[in-house]
Short mmCIF file of C-alpha atoms in Angstrom, two decimals:
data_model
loop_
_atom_site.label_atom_id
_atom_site.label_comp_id
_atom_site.label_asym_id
_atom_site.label_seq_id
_atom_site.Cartn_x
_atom_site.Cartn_y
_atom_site.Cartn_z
CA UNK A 18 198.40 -52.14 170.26
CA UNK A 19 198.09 -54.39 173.81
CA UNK A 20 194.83 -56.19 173.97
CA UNK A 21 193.68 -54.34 177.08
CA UNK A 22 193.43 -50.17 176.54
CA UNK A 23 194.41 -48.21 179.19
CA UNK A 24 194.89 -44.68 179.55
CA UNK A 25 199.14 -43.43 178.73
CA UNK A 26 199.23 -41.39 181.87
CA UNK A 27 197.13 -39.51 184.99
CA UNK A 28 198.03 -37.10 187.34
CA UNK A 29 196.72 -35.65 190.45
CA UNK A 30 197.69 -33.87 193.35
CA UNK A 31 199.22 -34.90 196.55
CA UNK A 32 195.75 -36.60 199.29
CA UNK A 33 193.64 -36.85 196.30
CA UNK A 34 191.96 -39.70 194.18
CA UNK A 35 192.59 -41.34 190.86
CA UNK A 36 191.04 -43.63 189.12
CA UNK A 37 192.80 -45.42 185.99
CA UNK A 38 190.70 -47.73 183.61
CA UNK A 39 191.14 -50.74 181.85
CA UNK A 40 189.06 -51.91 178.96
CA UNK A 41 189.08 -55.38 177.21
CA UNK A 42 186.29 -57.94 175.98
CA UNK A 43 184.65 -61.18 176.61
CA UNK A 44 187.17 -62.98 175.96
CA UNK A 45 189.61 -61.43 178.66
CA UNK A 46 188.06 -59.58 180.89
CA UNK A 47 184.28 -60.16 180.36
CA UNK A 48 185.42 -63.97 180.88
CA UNK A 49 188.45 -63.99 183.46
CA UNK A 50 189.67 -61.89 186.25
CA UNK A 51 191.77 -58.41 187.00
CA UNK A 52 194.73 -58.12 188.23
CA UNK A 53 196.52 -54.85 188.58
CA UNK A 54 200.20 -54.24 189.10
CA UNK A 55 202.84 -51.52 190.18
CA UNK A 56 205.87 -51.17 188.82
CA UNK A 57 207.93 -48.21 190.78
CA UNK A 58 210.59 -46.79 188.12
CA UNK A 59 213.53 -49.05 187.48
CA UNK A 60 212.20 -52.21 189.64
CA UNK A 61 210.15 -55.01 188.96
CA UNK A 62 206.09 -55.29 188.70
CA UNK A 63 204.32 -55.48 192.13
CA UNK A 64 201.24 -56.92 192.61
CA UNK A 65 198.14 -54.42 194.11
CA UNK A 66 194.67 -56.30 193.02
CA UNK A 67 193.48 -59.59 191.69
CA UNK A 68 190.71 -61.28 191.47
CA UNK A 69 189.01 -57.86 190.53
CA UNK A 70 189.22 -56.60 193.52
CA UNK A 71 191.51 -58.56 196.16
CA UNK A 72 194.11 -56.90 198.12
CA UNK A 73 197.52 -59.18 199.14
CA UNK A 74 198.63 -58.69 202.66
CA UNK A 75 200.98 -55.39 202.64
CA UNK A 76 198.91 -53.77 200.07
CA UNK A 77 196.96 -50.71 202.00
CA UNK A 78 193.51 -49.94 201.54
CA UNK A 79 193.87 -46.39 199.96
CA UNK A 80 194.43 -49.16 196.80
CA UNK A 81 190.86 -50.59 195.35
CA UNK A 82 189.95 -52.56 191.95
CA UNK A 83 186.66 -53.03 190.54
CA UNK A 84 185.19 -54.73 187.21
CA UNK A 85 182.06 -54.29 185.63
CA UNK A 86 181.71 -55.99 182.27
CA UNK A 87 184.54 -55.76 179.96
CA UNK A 88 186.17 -53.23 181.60
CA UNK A 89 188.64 -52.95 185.09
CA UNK A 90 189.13 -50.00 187.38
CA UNK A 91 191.97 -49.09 189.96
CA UNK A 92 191.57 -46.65 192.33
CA UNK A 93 194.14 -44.93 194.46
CA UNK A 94 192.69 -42.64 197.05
CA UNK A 95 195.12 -40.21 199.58
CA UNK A 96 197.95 -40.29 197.20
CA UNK A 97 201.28 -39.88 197.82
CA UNK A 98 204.22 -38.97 196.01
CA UNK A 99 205.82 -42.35 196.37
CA UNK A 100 203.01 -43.56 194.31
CA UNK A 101 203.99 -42.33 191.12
CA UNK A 102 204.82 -45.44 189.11
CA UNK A 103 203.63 -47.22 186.00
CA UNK A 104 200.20 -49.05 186.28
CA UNK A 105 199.04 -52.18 184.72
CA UNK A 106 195.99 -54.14 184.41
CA UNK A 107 196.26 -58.30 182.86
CA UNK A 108 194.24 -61.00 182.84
CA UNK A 109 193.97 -64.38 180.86
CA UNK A 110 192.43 -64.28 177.00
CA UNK A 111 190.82 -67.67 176.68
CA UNK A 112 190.49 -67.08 172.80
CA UNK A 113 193.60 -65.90 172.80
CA UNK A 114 195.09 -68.79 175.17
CA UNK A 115 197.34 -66.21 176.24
CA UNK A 116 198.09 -63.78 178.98
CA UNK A 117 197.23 -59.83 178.45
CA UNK A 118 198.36 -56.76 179.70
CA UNK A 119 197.19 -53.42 179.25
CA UNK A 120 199.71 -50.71 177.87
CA UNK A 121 200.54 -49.47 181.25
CA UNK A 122 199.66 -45.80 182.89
CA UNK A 123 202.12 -43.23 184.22
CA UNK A 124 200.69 -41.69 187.46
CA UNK A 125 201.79 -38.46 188.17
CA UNK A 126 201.78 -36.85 191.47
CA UNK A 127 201.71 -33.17 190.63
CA UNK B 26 209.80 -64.73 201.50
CA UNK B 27 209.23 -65.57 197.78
CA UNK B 28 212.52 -65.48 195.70
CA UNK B 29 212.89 -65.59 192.30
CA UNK B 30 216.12 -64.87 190.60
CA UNK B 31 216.67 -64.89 187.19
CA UNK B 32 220.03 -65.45 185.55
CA UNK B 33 221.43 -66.38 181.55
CA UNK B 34 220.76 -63.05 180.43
CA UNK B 35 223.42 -60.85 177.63
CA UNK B 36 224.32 -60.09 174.42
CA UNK B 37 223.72 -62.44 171.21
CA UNK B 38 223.59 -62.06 167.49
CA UNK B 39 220.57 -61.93 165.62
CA UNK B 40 219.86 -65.40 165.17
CA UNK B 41 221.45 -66.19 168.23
CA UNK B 42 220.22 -68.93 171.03
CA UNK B 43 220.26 -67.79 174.86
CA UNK B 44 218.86 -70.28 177.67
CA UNK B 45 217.67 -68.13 180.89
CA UNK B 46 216.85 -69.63 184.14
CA UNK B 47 215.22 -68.74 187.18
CA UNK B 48 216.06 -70.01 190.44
CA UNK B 49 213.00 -70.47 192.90
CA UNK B 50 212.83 -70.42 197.00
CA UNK B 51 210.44 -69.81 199.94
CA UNK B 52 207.62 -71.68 198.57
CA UNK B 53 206.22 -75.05 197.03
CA UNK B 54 207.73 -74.78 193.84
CA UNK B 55 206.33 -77.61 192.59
CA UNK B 56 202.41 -76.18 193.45
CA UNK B 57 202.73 -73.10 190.71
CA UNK B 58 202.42 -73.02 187.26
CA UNK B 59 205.05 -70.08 186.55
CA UNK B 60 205.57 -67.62 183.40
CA UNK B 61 207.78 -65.44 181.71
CA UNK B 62 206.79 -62.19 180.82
CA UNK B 63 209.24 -59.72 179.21
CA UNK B 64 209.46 -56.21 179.00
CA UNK B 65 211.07 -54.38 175.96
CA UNK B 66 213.14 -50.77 176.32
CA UNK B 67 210.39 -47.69 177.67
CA UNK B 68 207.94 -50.00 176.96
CA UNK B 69 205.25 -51.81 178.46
CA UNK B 70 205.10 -55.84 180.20
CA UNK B 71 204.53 -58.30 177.35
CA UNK B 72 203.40 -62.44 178.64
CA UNK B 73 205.65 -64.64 176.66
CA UNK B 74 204.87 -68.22 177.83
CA UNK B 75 203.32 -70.42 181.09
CA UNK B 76 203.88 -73.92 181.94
CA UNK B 77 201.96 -75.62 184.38
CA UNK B 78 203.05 -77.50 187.65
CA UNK B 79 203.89 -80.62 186.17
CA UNK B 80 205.83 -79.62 183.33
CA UNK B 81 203.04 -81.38 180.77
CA UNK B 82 201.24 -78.03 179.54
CA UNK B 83 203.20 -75.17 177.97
CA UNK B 84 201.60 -71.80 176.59
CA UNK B 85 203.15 -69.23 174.05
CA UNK B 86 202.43 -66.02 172.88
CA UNK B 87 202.43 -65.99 168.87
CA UNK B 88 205.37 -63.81 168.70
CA UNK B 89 207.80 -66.70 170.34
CA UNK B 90 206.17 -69.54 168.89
CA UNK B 91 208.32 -72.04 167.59
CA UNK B 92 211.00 -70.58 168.77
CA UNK B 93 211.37 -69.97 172.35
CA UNK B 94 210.43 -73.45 174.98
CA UNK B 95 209.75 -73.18 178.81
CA UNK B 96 210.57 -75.89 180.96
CA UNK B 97 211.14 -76.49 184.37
CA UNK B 98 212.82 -78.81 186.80
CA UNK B 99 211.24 -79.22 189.86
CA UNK B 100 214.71 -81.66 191.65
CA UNK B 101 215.67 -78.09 191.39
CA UNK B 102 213.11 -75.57 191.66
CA UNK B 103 214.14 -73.98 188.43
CA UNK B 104 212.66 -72.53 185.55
CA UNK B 105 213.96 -71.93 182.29
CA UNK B 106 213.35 -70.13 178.79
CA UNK B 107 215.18 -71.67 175.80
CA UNK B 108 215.11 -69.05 173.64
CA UNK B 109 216.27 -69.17 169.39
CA UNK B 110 216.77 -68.05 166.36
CA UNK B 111 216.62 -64.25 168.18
CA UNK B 112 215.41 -61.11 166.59
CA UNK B 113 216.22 -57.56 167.65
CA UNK B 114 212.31 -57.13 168.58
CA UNK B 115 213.11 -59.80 171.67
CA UNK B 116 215.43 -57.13 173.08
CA UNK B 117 213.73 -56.91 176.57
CA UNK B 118 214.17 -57.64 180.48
CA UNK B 119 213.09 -60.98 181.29
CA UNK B 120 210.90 -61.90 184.09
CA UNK B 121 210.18 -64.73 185.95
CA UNK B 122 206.91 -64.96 187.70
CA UNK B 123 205.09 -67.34 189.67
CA UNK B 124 201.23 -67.65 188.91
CA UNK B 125 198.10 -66.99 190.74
CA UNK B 126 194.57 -68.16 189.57
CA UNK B 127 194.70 -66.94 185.73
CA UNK B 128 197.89 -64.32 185.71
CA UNK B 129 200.67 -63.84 188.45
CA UNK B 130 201.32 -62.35 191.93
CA UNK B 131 204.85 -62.92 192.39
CA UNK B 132 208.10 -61.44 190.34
CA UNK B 133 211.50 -61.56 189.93
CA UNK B 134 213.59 -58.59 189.14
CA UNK B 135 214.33 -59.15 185.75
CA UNK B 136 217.49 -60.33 183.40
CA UNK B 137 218.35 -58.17 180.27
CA UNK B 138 218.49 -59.80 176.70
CA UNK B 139 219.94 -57.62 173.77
CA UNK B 140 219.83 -58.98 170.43
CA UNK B 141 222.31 -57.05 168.43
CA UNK B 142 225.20 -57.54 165.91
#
């Protein structure tokens, strides 16, 4: 029951593309920006995106965010198996005066 | 290089108080509102509380209002969760993060709180 709905799990094969969704409402995401975050079993979070669509230094380019609305979007093109981690989108609720994350995806690399 | 390193983590009773710090280096500590975020067994990252640079503006998520308080001390670039009266549903790593714009870009890895008789 997070605030922001996100798929349980993808998968896809070694070099291809995947796209995981995040979907809130005004008050969160309509309102406030994405971030999206990586968390590689057993370690902590990393960030990937924020401010929708923002890459830190270190993060490569095969890693993209988007937002159109109410909803967030990471993609992950050429992937690798070293990407298979848990996935999570967040941002600020301003009705909520709290911070939200989505329930997380599993990315599988078959 | 960004550290933060979280500490105070265990075991306590149900009821139970636990204080958990978080011990900051590399950058202005003083510039960042920080968080705490927590993260409960197989399941996914939960935002527990913010404060802001100054100390004067605290956030809390419903489920630890009342009972848990953030604070920092900036003579010693630390940040702290006073956490009480503890129920087994606080069970969960602990992280420390440093914000960015409306959420967080920066983590530590994490102390482990079990609430358990």
């Amino acid at each position: 029951q997070s605030v922001l709905t996100q798929p349980p799990s993808v998968s896809a094969a070694p070099g291809q593309r995947v796209t995981i969704s995040c979907s809130g409402s005004n008050s969160n995401i309509g309102n406030n920006y994405v971030f999206w975050y990586q968390q590689l079993p057993g370690t902590a979070p990393k960030l990937l995106i924020y401010d929708n669509n923002k890459r830190p230094s270190g993060i490569p380019d095969r890693f993209s965010g988007s937002k159109s609305g109410t909803s967030g979007t990471l993609g992950i093109t050429g992937l690798q198996t070293g990407d298979e981690a848990g996935y999570y989108c967040g941002t600020w609720d301003s009705r909520l005066s709290a911070g939200v994350f989505g329930g997380g995806t599993k990315l599988t690399v078959l | 290089e960004v550290q933060l390193v979280e500490s105070g983590g265990g075991l306590v009773q149900p009821g139970g108080s636990l204080r958990l710090s978080c011990a900051a280096s590399g950058f202005t500590f003083g510039s960042f509102w920080m968080h705490w975020v927590r993260q409960g067994p197989g399941k996914g990252l939960v935002w527990v509380s913010r404060i802001d640079t100054d100390g004067s503006t605290t956030t809390y998520a419903d489920s630890v209002k009342g009972r848990f308080t953030i604070s920092r001390d900036s003579a010693k670039n630390t940040l702290y969760l006073q956490m009480n009266s503890l129920r087994a549903e606080d069970t969960a790593v602990y992280y420390c993060a440093r914000g960015w714009g409306s959420l967080i870009d920066q983590w530590g890895q994490g102390t482990l709180v079990t609430v358990s008789s």
